[in-house]
Amino acid sequence: QVQLVESGGGLVQAGGSLRLSCAASRNIFSINAMGWYRQAPGKQRDLVATITREGKTNYADSVKGRFTISRDNAKNTVYLEMNSLKPEDTAVYYCNAGVLIAPMTLRPFASWGLGTQVTVSS
């Protein structure tokens, strides 16, 4: 059983920045692709960024140029640096590990964590 814990969310003004972190209970990041998802109220969970175990990244068009995904296998963590935040970025953000079927198609392996809330005002 792998536990994922997301952190780093909060309330920021439009144009602000946040860095989200995702920690796993055991070493899974080094042997799996990773992804960040978000789910806004009334909407489905969408994949916004992926990173392979080799470090190749891909992004949804909605966040490209503003978000950066990275990983630290030694610390068993994955990060999402979010800049130039917009109100439409407001959502609960989740991470997961799994098989990268396509650059932006991830088959999750672990159970979903509680996520971390990101709220962007104005």
mmCIF file with all atom_site columns, N, CA, C and O in Angstrom, residues 68-95:
data_model
loop_
_atom_site.group_PDB
_atom_site.id
_atom_site.type_symbol
_atom_site.label_atom_id
_atom_site.label_alt_id
_atom_site.label_comp_id
_atom_site.label_asym_id
_atom_site.label_entity_id
_atom_site.label_seq_id
_atom_site.pdbx_PDB_ins_code
_atom_site.Cartn_x
_atom_site.Cartn_y
_atom_site.Cartn_z
_atom_site.occupancy
_atom_site.B_iso_or_equiv
_atom_site.pdbx_formal_charge
_atom_site.auth_seq_id
_atom_site.auth_comp_id
_atom_site.auth_asym_id
_atom_site.auth_atom_id
_atom_site.pdbx_PDB_model_num
ATOM 1   N N  . THR A 1 68 ? 5.712  24.018 -13.644 1.00 0.00 ? 68 THR A N  1
ATOM 2   C CA . THR A 1 68 ? 6.872  23.172 -13.857 1.00 0.00 ? 68 THR A CA 1
ATOM 3   C C  . THR A 1 68 ? 6.828  21.983 -12.907 1.00 0.00 ? 68 THR A C  1
ATOM 4   O O  . THR A 1 68 ? 6.739  22.168 -11.692 1.00 0.00 ? 68 THR A O  1
ATOM 5   N N  . ILE A 1 69 ? 6.870  20.784 -13.466 1.00 0.00 ? 69 ILE A N  1
ATOM 6   C CA . ILE A 1 69 ? 6.901  19.570 -12.654 1.00 0.00 ? 69 ILE A CA 1
ATOM 7   C C  . ILE A 1 69 ? 8.338  19.083 -12.540 1.00 0.00 ? 69 ILE A C  1
ATOM 8   O O  . ILE A 1 69 ? 9.107  19.157 -13.500 1.00 0.00 ? 69 ILE A O  1
ATOM 9   N N  . SER A 1 70 ? 8.710  18.611 -11.370 1.00 0.00 ? 70 SER A N  1
ATOM 10  C CA . SER A 1 70 ? 10.045 18.081 -11.151 1.00 0.00 ? 70 SER A CA 1
ATOM 11  C C  . SER A 1 70 ? 9.979  16.959 -10.128 1.00 0.00 ? 70 SER A C  1
ATOM 12  O O  . SER A 1 70 ? 8.974  16.800 -9.441  1.00 0.00 ? 70 SER A O  1
ATOM 13  N N  . ARG A 1 71 ? 11.049 16.191 -10.033 1.00 0.00 ? 71 ARG A N  1
ATOM 14  C CA . ARG A 1 71 ? 11.067 15.082 -9.091  1.00 0.00 ? 71 ARG A CA 1
ATOM 15  C C  . ARG A 1 71 ? 12.430 14.960 -8.444  1.00 0.00 ? 71 ARG A C  1
ATOM 16  O O  . ARG A 1 71 ? 13.460 15.311 -9.031  1.00 0.00 ? 71 ARG A O  1
ATOM 17  N N  . ASP A 1 72 ? 12.425 14.465 -7.227  1.00 0.00 ? 72 ASP A N  1
ATOM 18  C CA . ASP A 1 72 ? 13.636 14.195 -6.478  1.00 0.00 ? 72 ASP A CA 1
ATOM 19  C C  . ASP A 1 72 ? 13.519 12.762 -5.992  1.00 0.00 ? 72 ASP A C  1
ATOM 20  O O  . ASP A 1 72 ? 12.873 12.492 -4.980  1.00 0.00 ? 72 ASP A O  1
ATOM 21  N N  . ASN A 1 73 ? 14.126 11.846 -6.725  1.00 0.00 ? 73 ASN A N  1
ATOM 22  C CA . ASN A 1 73 ? 13.994 10.430 -6.400  1.00 0.00 ? 73 ASN A CA 1
ATOM 23  C C  . ASN A 1 73 ? 14.621 10.075 -5.054  1.00 0.00 ? 73 ASN A C  1
ATOM 24  O O  . ASN A 1 73 ? 14.143 9.178  -4.364  1.00 0.00 ? 73 ASN A O  1
ATOM 25  N N  . ALA A 1 74 ? 15.691 10.766 -4.688  1.00 0.00 ? 74 ALA A N  1
ATOM 26  C CA . ALA A 1 74 ? 16.344 10.503 -3.416  1.00 0.00 ? 74 ALA A CA 1
ATOM 27  C C  . ALA A 1 74 ? 15.421 10.813 -2.245  1.00 0.00 ? 74 ALA A C  1
ATOM 28  O O  . ALA A 1 74 ? 15.455 10.143 -1.214  1.00 0.00 ? 74 ALA A O  1
ATOM 29  N N  . LYS A 1 75 ? 14.600 11.848 -2.400  1.00 0.00 ? 75 LYS A N  1
ATOM 30  C CA . LYS A 1 75 ? 13.658 12.233 -1.358  1.00 0.00 ? 75 LYS A CA 1
ATOM 31  C C  . LYS A 1 75 ? 12.283 11.618 -1.558  1.00 0.00 ? 75 LYS A C  1
ATOM 32  O O  . LYS A 1 75 ? 11.393 11.809 -0.727  1.00 0.00 ? 75 LYS A O  1
ATOM 33  N N  . ASN A 1 76 ? 12.114 10.899 -2.672  1.00 0.00 ? 76 ASN A N  1
ATOM 34  C CA . ASN A 1 76 ? 10.832 10.285 -3.007  1.00 0.00 ? 76 ASN A CA 1
ATOM 35  C C  . ASN A 1 76 ? 9.709  11.326 -3.019  1.00 0.00 ? 76 ASN A C  1
ATOM 36  O O  . ASN A 1 76 ? 8.642  11.132 -2.426  1.00 0.00 ? 76 ASN A O  1
ATOM 37  N N  . THR A 1 77 ? 9.978  12.425 -3.697  1.00 0.00 ? 77 THR A N  1
ATOM 38  C CA . THR A 1 77 ? 9.024  13.516 -3.786  1.00 0.00 ? 77 THR A CA 1
ATOM 39  C C  . THR A 1 77 ? 8.893  14.001 -5.221  1.00 0.00 ? 77 THR A C  1
ATOM 40  O O  . THR A 1 77 ? 9.806  13.850 -6.030  1.00 0.00 ? 77 THR A O  1
ATOM 41  N N  . VAL A 1 78 ? 7.751  14.574 -5.518  1.00 0.00 ? 78 VAL A N  1
ATOM 42  C CA . VAL A 1 78 ? 7.525  15.232 -6.789  1.00 0.00 ? 78 VAL A CA 1
ATOM 43  C C  . VAL A 1 78 ? 6.936  16.605 -6.499  1.00 0.00 ? 78 VAL A C  1
ATOM 44  O O  . VAL A 1 78 ? 6.167  16.766 -5.541  1.00 0.00 ? 78 VAL A O  1
ATOM 45  N N  . TYR A 1 79 ? 7.306  17.589 -7.299  1.00 0.00 ? 79 TYR A N  1
ATOM 46  C CA . TYR A 1 79 ? 6.906  18.960 -7.060  1.00 0.00 ? 79 TYR A CA 1
ATOM 47  C C  . TYR A 1 79 ? 6.143  19.526 -8.247  1.00 0.00 ? 79 TYR A C  1
ATOM 48  O O  . TYR A 1 79 ? 6.293  19.071 -9.380  1.00 0.00 ? 79 TYR A O  1
ATOM 49  N N  . LEU A 1 80 ? 5.353  20.534 -7.969  1.00 0.00 ? 80 LEU A N  1
ATOM 50  C CA . LEU A 1 80 ? 4.703  21.306 -9.015  1.00 0.00 ? 80 LEU A CA 1
ATOM 51  C C  . LEU A 1 80 ? 4.860  22.779 -8.678  1.00 0.00 ? 80 LEU A C  1
ATOM 52  O O  . LEU A 1 80 ? 4.228  23.277 -7.747  1.00 0.00 ? 80 LEU A O  1
ATOM 53  N N  . GLU A 1 81 ? 5.725  23.448 -9.417  1.00 0.00 ? 81 GLU A N  1
ATOM 54  C CA . GLU A 1 81 ? 5.924  24.882 -9.255  1.00 0.00 ? 81 GLU A CA 1
ATOM 55  C C  . GLU A 1 81 ? 4.904  25.595 -10.122 1.00 0.00 ? 81 GLU A C  1
ATOM 56  O O  . GLU A 1 81 ? 4.858  25.389 -11.334 1.00 0.00 ? 81 GLU A O  1
ATOM 57  N N  . MET A 1 82 ? 4.093  26.425 -9.501  1.00 0.00 ? 82 MET A N  1
ATOM 58  C CA . MET A 1 82 ? 3.020  27.114 -10.194 1.00 0.00 ? 82 MET A CA 1
ATOM 59  C C  . MET A 1 82 ? 3.264  28.612 -10.136 1.00 0.00 ? 82 MET A C  1
ATOM 60  O O  . MET A 1 82 ? 3.351  29.190 -9.046  1.00 0.00 ? 82 MET A O  1
ATOM 61  N N  . ASN A 1 83 ? 3.365  29.229 -11.289 1.00 0.00 ? 83 ASN A N  1
ATOM 62  C CA . ASN A 1 83 ? 3.586  30.660 -11.398 1.00 0.00 ? 83 ASN A CA 1
ATOM 63  C C  . ASN A 1 83 ? 2.468  31.304 -12.206 1.00 0.00 ? 83 ASN A C  1
ATOM 64  O O  . ASN A 1 83 ? 1.735  30.630 -12.928 1.00 0.00 ? 83 ASN A O  1
ATOM 65  N N  . SER A 1 84 ? 2.366  32.621 -12.080 1.00 0.00 ? 84 SER A N  1
ATOM 66  C CA . SER A 1 84 ? 1.345  33.383 -12.806 1.00 0.00 ? 84 SER A CA 1
ATOM 67  C C  . SER A 1 84 ? -0.033 32.752 -12.656 1.00 0.00 ? 84 SER A C  1
ATOM 68  O O  . SER A 1 84 ? -0.757 32.553 -13.632 1.00 0.00 ? 84 SER A O  1
ATOM 69  N N  . LEU A 1 85 ? -0.384 32.462 -11.434 1.00 0.00 ? 85 LEU A N  1
ATOM 70  C CA . LEU A 1 85 ? -1.635 31.758 -11.167 1.00 0.00 ? 85 LEU A CA 1
ATOM 71  C C  . LEU A 1 85 ? -2.846 32.590 -11.562 1.00 0.00 ? 85 LEU A C  1
ATOM 72  O O  . LEU A 1 85 ? -2.855 33.816 -11.426 1.00 0.00 ? 85 LEU A O  1
ATOM 73  N N  . LYS A 1 86 ? -3.860 31.888 -12.046 1.00 0.00 ? 86 LYS A N  1
ATOM 74  C CA . LYS A 1 86 ? -5.103 32.492 -12.489 1.00 0.00 ? 86 LYS A CA 1
ATOM 75  C C  . LYS A 1 86 ? -6.259 31.934 -11.670 1.00 0.00 ? 86 LYS A C  1
ATOM 76  O O  . LYS A 1 86 ? -6.168 30.830 -11.140 1.00 0.00 ? 86 LYS A O  1
ATOM 77  N N  . PRO A 1 87 ? -7.359 32.674 -11.570 1.00 0.00 ? 87 PRO A N  1
ATOM 78  C CA . PRO A 1 87 ? -8.515 32.149 -10.843 1.00 0.00 ? 87 PRO A CA 1
ATOM 79  C C  . PRO A 1 87 ? -8.977 30.783 -11.344 1.00 0.00 ? 87 PRO A C  1
ATOM 80  O O  . PRO A 1 87 ? -9.442 29.963 -10.550 1.00 0.00 ? 87 PRO A O  1
ATOM 81  N N  . GLU A 1 88 ? -8.842 30.520 -12.634 1.00 0.00 ? 88 GLU A N  1
ATOM 82  C CA . GLU A 1 88 ? -9.258 29.238 -13.183 1.00 0.00 ? 88 GLU A CA 1
ATOM 83  C C  . GLU A 1 88 ? -8.352 28.082 -12.773 1.00 0.00 ? 88 GLU A C  1
ATOM 84  O O  . GLU A 1 88 ? -8.662 26.919 -13.047 1.00 0.00 ? 88 GLU A O  1
ATOM 85  N N  . ASP A 1 89 ? -7.237 28.379 -12.108 1.00 0.00 ? 89 ASP A N  1
ATOM 86  C CA . ASP A 1 89 ? -6.378 27.336 -11.556 1.00 0.00 ? 89 ASP A CA 1
ATOM 87  C C  . ASP A 1 89 ? -6.903 26.812 -10.227 1.00 0.00 ? 89 ASP A C  1
ATOM 88  O O  . ASP A 1 89 ? -6.361 25.840 -9.692  1.00 0.00 ? 89 ASP A O  1
ATOM 89  N N  . THR A 1 90 ? -7.915 27.457 -9.678  1.00 0.00 ? 90 THR A N  1
ATOM 90  C CA . THR A 1 90 ? -8.490 27.037 -8.409  1.00 0.00 ? 90 THR A CA 1
ATOM 91  C C  . THR A 1 90 ? -9.007 25.611 -8.507  1.00 0.00 ? 90 THR A C  1
ATOM 92  O O  . THR A 1 90 ? -9.835 25.293 -9.356  1.00 0.00 ? 90 THR A O  1
ATOM 93  N N  . ALA A 1 91 ? -8.504 24.741 -7.640  1.00 0.00 ? 91 ALA A N  1
ATOM 94  C CA . ALA A 1 91 ? -8.866 23.331 -7.672  1.00 0.00 ? 91 ALA A CA 1
ATOM 95  C C  . ALA A 1 91 ? -8.164 22.612 -6.527  1.00 0.00 ? 91 ALA A C  1
ATOM 96  O O  . ALA A 1 91 ? -7.281 23.170 -5.869  1.00 0.00 ? 91 ALA A O  1
ATOM 97  N N  . VAL A 1 92 ? -8.556 21.366 -6.316  1.00 0.00 ? 92 VAL A N  1
ATOM 98  C CA . VAL A 1 92 ? -7.801 20.476 -5.452  1.00 0.00 ? 92 VAL A CA 1
ATOM 99  C C  . VAL A 1 92 ? -6.792 19.751 -6.328  1.00 0.00 ? 92 VAL A C  1
ATOM 100 O O  . VAL A 1 92 ? -7.159 19.177 -7.357  1.00 0.00 ? 92 VAL A O  1
ATOM 101 N N  . TYR A 1 93 ? -5.537 19.777 -5.926  1.00 0.00 ? 93 TYR A N  1
ATOM 102 C CA . TYR A 1 93 ? -4.467 19.184 -6.713  1.00 0.00 ? 93 TYR A CA 1
ATOM 103 C C  . TYR A 1 93 ? -4.028 17.862 -6.103  1.00 0.00 ? 93 TYR A C  1
ATOM 104 O O  . TYR A 1 93 ? -3.808 17.758 -4.896  1.00 0.00 ? 93 TYR A O  1
ATOM 105 N N  . TYR A 1 94 ? -3.886 16.853 -6.960  1.00 0.00 ? 94 TYR A N  1
ATOM 106 C CA . TYR A 1 94 ? -3.500 15.510 -6.558  1.00 0.00 ? 94 TYR A CA 1
ATOM 107 C C  . TYR A 1 94 ? -2.282 15.047 -7.353  1.00 0.00 ? 94 TYR A C  1
ATOM 108 O O  . TYR A 1 94 ? -2.071 15.486 -8.481  1.00 0.00 ? 94 TYR A O  1
ATOM 109 N N  . CYS A 1 95 ? -1.526 14.134 -6.780  1.00 0.00 ? 95 CYS A N  1
ATOM 110 C CA . CYS A 1 95 ? -0.442 13.492 -7.507  1.00 0.00 ? 95 CYS A CA 1
ATOM 111 C C  . CYS A 1 95 ? -0.682 11.996 -7.564  1.00 0.00 ? 95 CYS A C  1
ATOM 112 O O  . CYS A 1 95 ? -1.480 11.447 -6.804  1.00 0.00 ? 95 CYS A O  1
#
